[in-house]
PDB file of C-alpha atoms in Angstrom:
ATOM      1  CA  MET A   1      15.608   4.058  -1.907  1.00 60.00           C
ATOM      2  CA  ALA A   2      12.546   2.361  -2.413  1.00 70.00           C
ATOM      3  CA  LEU A   3      13.354  -1.043  -3.609  1.00 70.00           C
ATOM      4  CA  GLU A   4      11.285  -3.666  -5.383  1.00 71.00           C
ATOM      5  CA  GLY A   5      11.395  -7.617  -4.475  1.00 79.00           C
ATOM      6  CA  ARG A   6       9.977 -10.465  -5.594  1.00 89.00           C
ATOM      7  CA  TYR A   7       6.416 -10.150  -5.850  1.00 94.00           C
ATOM      8  CA  PHE A   8       3.158 -11.469  -8.378  1.00 95.00           C
ATOM      9  CA  THR A   9       0.694  -9.866 -10.237  1.00 96.00           C
ATOM     10  CA  TRP A  10      -2.714  -9.332 -11.849  1.00 94.00           C
ATOM     11  CA  THR A  11      -3.919  -7.645 -14.599  1.00 96.00           C
ATOM     12  CA  LEU A  12      -7.447  -5.534 -14.783  1.00 96.00           C
ATOM     13  CA  ALA A  13      -9.742  -3.228 -17.516  1.00 97.00           C
ATOM     14  CA  ALA A  14      -8.897  -0.054 -15.526  1.00 98.00           C
ATOM     15  CA  GLY A  15     -11.795   2.626 -15.117  1.00 98.00           C
ATOM     16  CA  GLU A  16     -10.289   5.551 -15.935  1.00 98.00           C
ATOM     17  CA  ASP A  17      -6.877   6.450 -17.563  1.00 97.00           C
ATOM     18  CA  LEU A  18      -4.784   5.045 -14.513  1.00 97.00           C
ATOM     19  CA  ASP A  19      -1.505   6.341 -18.071  1.00 96.00           C
ATOM     20  CA  ASP A  20       0.023   9.145 -15.922  1.00 95.00           C
ATOM     21  CA  LEU A  21       3.141   7.173 -13.978  1.00 92.00           C
ATOM     22  CA  ARG A  22       5.127   9.783 -12.605  1.00 90.00           C
ATOM     23  CA  PRO A  23       5.621   8.589  -9.193  1.00 84.00           C
ATOM     24  CA  SER A  24       3.710  10.146  -5.421  1.00 81.00           C
ATOM     25  CA  THR A  25       2.161  13.049  -8.216  1.00 90.00           C
ATOM     26  CA  GLY A  26       1.266   9.961 -10.784  1.00 94.00           C
ATOM     27  CA  HIS A  27      -0.988   7.309 -11.015  1.00 97.00           C
ATOM     28  CA  LEU A  28       2.347   4.638 -10.661  1.00 96.00           C
ATOM     29  CA  PHE A  29       2.408   2.746  -6.785  1.00 97.00           C
ATOM     30  CA  ARG A  30      -1.142   3.534  -6.039  1.00 97.00           C
ATOM     31  CA  ALA A  31      -3.290   1.625  -5.196  1.00 98.00           C
ATOM     32  CA  VAL A  32      -6.389   0.351  -7.820  1.00 98.00           C
ATOM     33  CA  ALA A  33      -9.934  -1.050  -6.505  1.00 97.00           C
ATOM     34  CA  LEU A  34     -10.663  -3.889  -7.385  1.00 93.00           C
ATOM     35  CA  ASP A  35     -14.095  -3.559  -8.019  1.00 93.00           C
ATOM     36  CA  ASP A  36     -14.626  -1.011 -10.244  1.00 96.00           C
ATOM     37  CA  GLY A  37     -10.655  -0.531 -11.818  1.00 97.00           C
ATOM     38  CA  LYS A  38      -9.531   3.478 -10.314  1.00 98.00           C
ATOM     39  CA  ILE A  39      -7.969   4.114  -8.372  1.00 98.00           C
ATOM     40  CA  ALA A  40      -8.490   3.558  -4.272  1.00 98.00           C
ATOM     41  CA  GLN A  41     -10.258   5.279  -1.428  1.00 97.00           C
ATOM     42  CA  ASN A  42      -9.743   3.728   1.185  1.00 96.00           C
ATOM     43  CA  GLY A  43      -8.180  -0.195   2.640  1.00 96.00           C
ATOM     44  CA  ARG A  44     -10.518  -1.813   1.931  1.00 95.00           C
ATOM     45  CA  GLU A  45     -11.568  -1.773  -1.578  1.00 96.00           C
ATOM     46  CA  ALA A  46      -7.795  -1.799  -2.877  1.00 97.00           C
ATOM     47  CA  GLY A  47      -6.429  -4.831  -4.632  1.00 96.00           C
ATOM     48  CA  GLY A  48      -3.250  -3.872  -5.575  1.00 98.00           C
ATOM     49  CA  ILE A  49      -0.481  -1.042  -6.368  1.00 98.00           C
ATOM     50  CA  LEU A  50       0.081   0.177 -10.120  1.00 97.00           C
ATOM     51  CA  LEU A  51       3.078  -0.982 -11.538  1.00 96.00           C
ATOM     52  CA  TYR A  52       1.822  -0.766 -15.217  1.00 95.00           C
ATOM     53  CA  GLY A  53      -0.890   1.397 -16.005  1.00 95.00           C
ATOM     54  CA  GLY A  54      -2.665   2.736 -19.192  1.00 95.00           C
ATOM     55  CA  VAL A  55      -6.083   4.072 -20.503  1.00 97.00           C
ATOM     56  CA  LYS A  56      -9.703   3.644 -19.584  1.00 98.00           C
ATOM     57  CA  GLY A  57     -10.523   0.220 -20.746  1.00 97.00           C
ATOM     58  CA  GLU A  58      -7.462  -1.483 -21.618  1.00 97.00           C
ATOM     59  CA  HIS A  59      -5.489  -4.066 -18.998  1.00 97.00           C
ATOM     60  CA  VAL A  60      -2.660  -2.492 -16.033  1.00 97.00           C
ATOM     61  CA  THR A  61      -0.601  -3.878 -14.231  1.00 97.00           C
ATOM     62  CA  LEU A  62      -1.453  -4.792 -10.112  1.00 97.00           C
ATOM     63  CA  GLY A  63       1.149  -6.045  -7.942  1.00 97.00           C
ATOM     64  CA  TYR A  64      -0.515  -8.148  -5.193  1.00 97.00           C
ATOM     65  CA  ALA A  65       2.047  -9.350  -2.809  1.00 97.00           C
ATOM     66  CA  GLY A  66       5.424  -8.933  -2.114  1.00 96.00           C
ATOM     67  CA  ILE A  67       7.789  -6.134  -1.733  1.00 96.00           C
ATOM     68  CA  LEU A  68       6.419  -3.486  -3.344  1.00 96.00           C
ATOM     69  CA  LYS A  69       6.883   0.321  -4.232  1.00 96.00           C
ATOM     70  CA  PHE A  70       4.505   2.237  -2.837  1.00 97.00           C
ATOM     71  CA  ALA A  71       3.011   6.439  -2.299  1.00 97.00           C
ATOM     72  CA  ALA A  72       2.962   7.670   1.153  1.00 97.00           C
ATOM     73  CA  GLY A  73       0.183  10.144   1.856  1.00 97.00           C
ATOM     74  CA  GLU A  74       1.871  10.791   4.739  1.00 97.00           C
ATOM     75  CA  ARG A  75       5.407  10.514   6.644  1.00 97.00           C
ATOM     76  CA  ILE A  76       4.743   6.755   7.559  1.00 97.00           C
ATOM     77  CA  GLU A  77       7.892   5.269   9.924  1.00 96.00           C
ATOM     78  CA  ALA A  78       9.460   1.520   9.785  1.00 94.00           C
ATOM     79  CA  GLY A  79       7.411  -1.454  10.824  1.00 95.00           C
ATOM     80  CA  ARG A  80       4.195   0.125  10.929  1.00 97.00           C
ATOM     81  CA  HIS A  81       0.863  -0.960   8.796  1.00 97.00           C
ATOM     82  CA  LEU A  82      -0.270   0.261   6.116  1.00 98.00           C
ATOM     83  CA  THR A  83      -3.523   1.040   4.636  1.00 98.00           C
ATOM     84  CA  VAL A  84      -5.087   3.279   1.612  1.00 98.00           C
ATOM     85  CA  ARG A  85      -6.293   6.910   1.899  1.00 97.00           C
ATOM     86  CA  ALA A  86      -8.017   8.533  -0.405  1.00 95.00           C
ATOM     87  CA  GLY A  87      -6.411   8.968  -4.088  1.00 96.00           C
ATOM     88  CA  GLY A  88      -4.491   5.529  -3.115  1.00 97.00           C
ATOM     89  CA  TYR A  89      -2.366   6.890  -1.334  1.00 98.00           C
ATOM     90  CA  PHE A  90      -0.865   4.957   1.784  1.00 98.00           C
ATOM     91  CA  THR A  91      -0.443   5.769   4.916  1.00 98.00           C
ATOM     92  CA  GLN A  92      -0.128   4.400   8.057  1.00 97.00           C
ATOM     93  CA  ALA A  93      -3.198   2.633   9.135  1.00 96.00           C
ATOM     94  CA  HIS A  94      -5.311   2.363  12.927  1.00 95.00           C
ATOM     95  CA  PRO A  95      -7.204   0.848  13.912  1.00 94.00           C
ATOM     96  CA  ASP A  96     -10.357   0.419  12.278  1.00 93.00           C
ATOM     97  CA  ASP A  97      -8.705  -0.126   9.329  1.00 96.00           C
ATOM     98  CA  TRP A  98      -8.494  -2.490   6.624  1.00 96.00           C
ATOM     99  CA  VAL A  99      -4.555  -3.419   6.914  1.00 97.00           C
ATOM    100  CA  VAL A 100      -2.672  -4.576   3.682  1.00 98.00           C
ATOM    101  CA  GLY A 101       0.954  -4.079   4.307  1.00 97.00           C
ATOM    102  CA  ARG A 102       4.187  -3.065   6.420  1.00 97.00           C
ATOM    103  CA  CYS A 103       6.558  -0.289   5.715  1.00 97.00           C
ATOM    104  CA  LEU A 104      10.073  -1.412   5.970  1.00 95.00           C
ATOM    105  CA  ASN A 105      12.202   1.642   4.983  1.00 82.00           C
ATOM    106  CA  THR A 106      13.831   3.013   7.951  1.00 83.00           C
ATOM    107  CA  ALA A 107      10.666   5.757   7.696  1.00 93.00           C
ATOM    108  CA  VAL A 108       9.136   7.851   4.476  1.00 96.00           C
ATOM    109  CA  ALA A 109       8.199  11.427   3.785  1.00 96.00           C
ATOM    110  CA  SER A 110       5.199  12.430   2.595  1.00 96.00           C
ATOM    111  CA  GLY A 111       4.745  12.743  -0.992  1.00 95.00           C
ATOM    112  CA  ALA A 112       8.333   9.942  -1.352  1.00 96.00           C
ATOM    113  CA  ILE A 113       7.720   6.805  -2.308  1.00 96.00           C
ATOM    114  CA  GLY A 114       8.767   3.613   0.030  1.00 96.00           C
ATOM    115  CA  THR A 115       8.953  -1.107   0.335  1.00 95.00           C
ATOM    116  CA  GLY A 116       6.546  -2.474   2.119  1.00 96.00           C
ATOM    117  CA  ALA A 117       5.412  -6.026   2.232  1.00 96.00           C
ATOM    118  CA  PHE A 118       1.966  -6.761   0.663  1.00 97.00           C
ATOM    119  CA  ASN A 119      -0.681  -8.925   0.399  1.00 96.00           C
ATOM    120  CA  PHE A 120      -3.765  -7.472  -0.325  1.00 96.00           C
ATOM    121  CA  ALA A 121      -5.587 -10.965  -1.284  1.00 93.00           C
ATOM    122  CA  SER A 122      -5.196 -11.420   2.299  1.00 91.00           C
ATOM    123  CA  SER A 123      -5.669  -7.380   4.345  1.00 92.00           C
ATOM    124  CA  TRP A 124      -7.487  -7.751   6.673  1.00 93.00           C
ATOM    125  CA  TYR A 125      -9.000  -5.091   9.601  1.00 94.00           C
ATOM    126  CA  TRP A 126      -7.959  -3.638  12.934  1.00 92.00           C
ATOM    127  CA  GLU A 127     -10.830  -3.868  14.864  1.00 87.00           C
ATOM    128  CA  ASP A 128      -9.243  -3.755  18.806  1.00 74.00           C
ATOM    129  CA  SER A 129      -7.023  -0.965  19.522  1.00 62.00           C
ATOM    130  CA  ASN A 130      -4.597  -3.040  21.720  1.00 61.00           C
ATOM    131  CA  GLN A 131      -3.100  -4.863  18.740  1.00 57.00           C
ATOM    132  CA  ASP A 132      -0.301  -4.875  17.304  1.00 57.00           C
ATOM    133  CA  TYR A 133       0.598  -1.191  16.023  1.00 52.00           C
ATOM    134  CA  GLY A 134       3.924  -0.867  15.546  1.00 56.00           C
ATOM    135  CA  PRO A 135       7.979  -2.874  15.027  1.00 55.00           C
ATOM    136  CA  ALA A 136       8.478  -5.009  19.061  1.00 52.00           C
ATOM    137  CA  PRO A 137      10.778  -3.163  21.018  1.00 52.00           C
ATOM    138  CA  GLU A 138      14.023  -3.703  21.180  1.00 59.00           C
ATOM    139  CA  PRO A 139      15.057  -6.506  24.281  1.00 54.00           C
ATOM    140  CA  ALA A 140      16.607  -5.190  27.275  1.00 57.00           C
ATOM    141  CA  ASN A 141      19.565  -5.604  27.632  1.00 58.00           C
ATOM    142  CA  PRO A 142      20.422  -7.848  30.609  1.00 56.00           C
ATOM    143  CA  LEU A 143      23.716  -6.403  31.069  1.00 55.00           C
TER     144      LEU A 143
END
């Protein structure tokens, strides 16, 4: 089950109608771009996750940091870094992606709502294929 915790928000004018608040199939819990107020198409332009929607020109609320729900665009394993793909859906990040958060669920199915730890204000570009790809392995039992 997806949960939310403490998070920070900001508002901006919607650049398109963002008033379909059905989780996963609507706009709710998808990434929105800061530059134009439309559904984000990648992690670089994403400024937060839609929490409260509205029609074009109205102010909408985005969660930009904290423990937030997100709409998964593919199956995502626990602990994986997250990025944004076309349609504002979240997927597992790989080298050459902008990382905006990390999945906190045990796993999230494609099209489902998950929980992640996000910081859109400090997203980072994953340029080195040798960087950490996921959660740390369990320590070996010394006995």
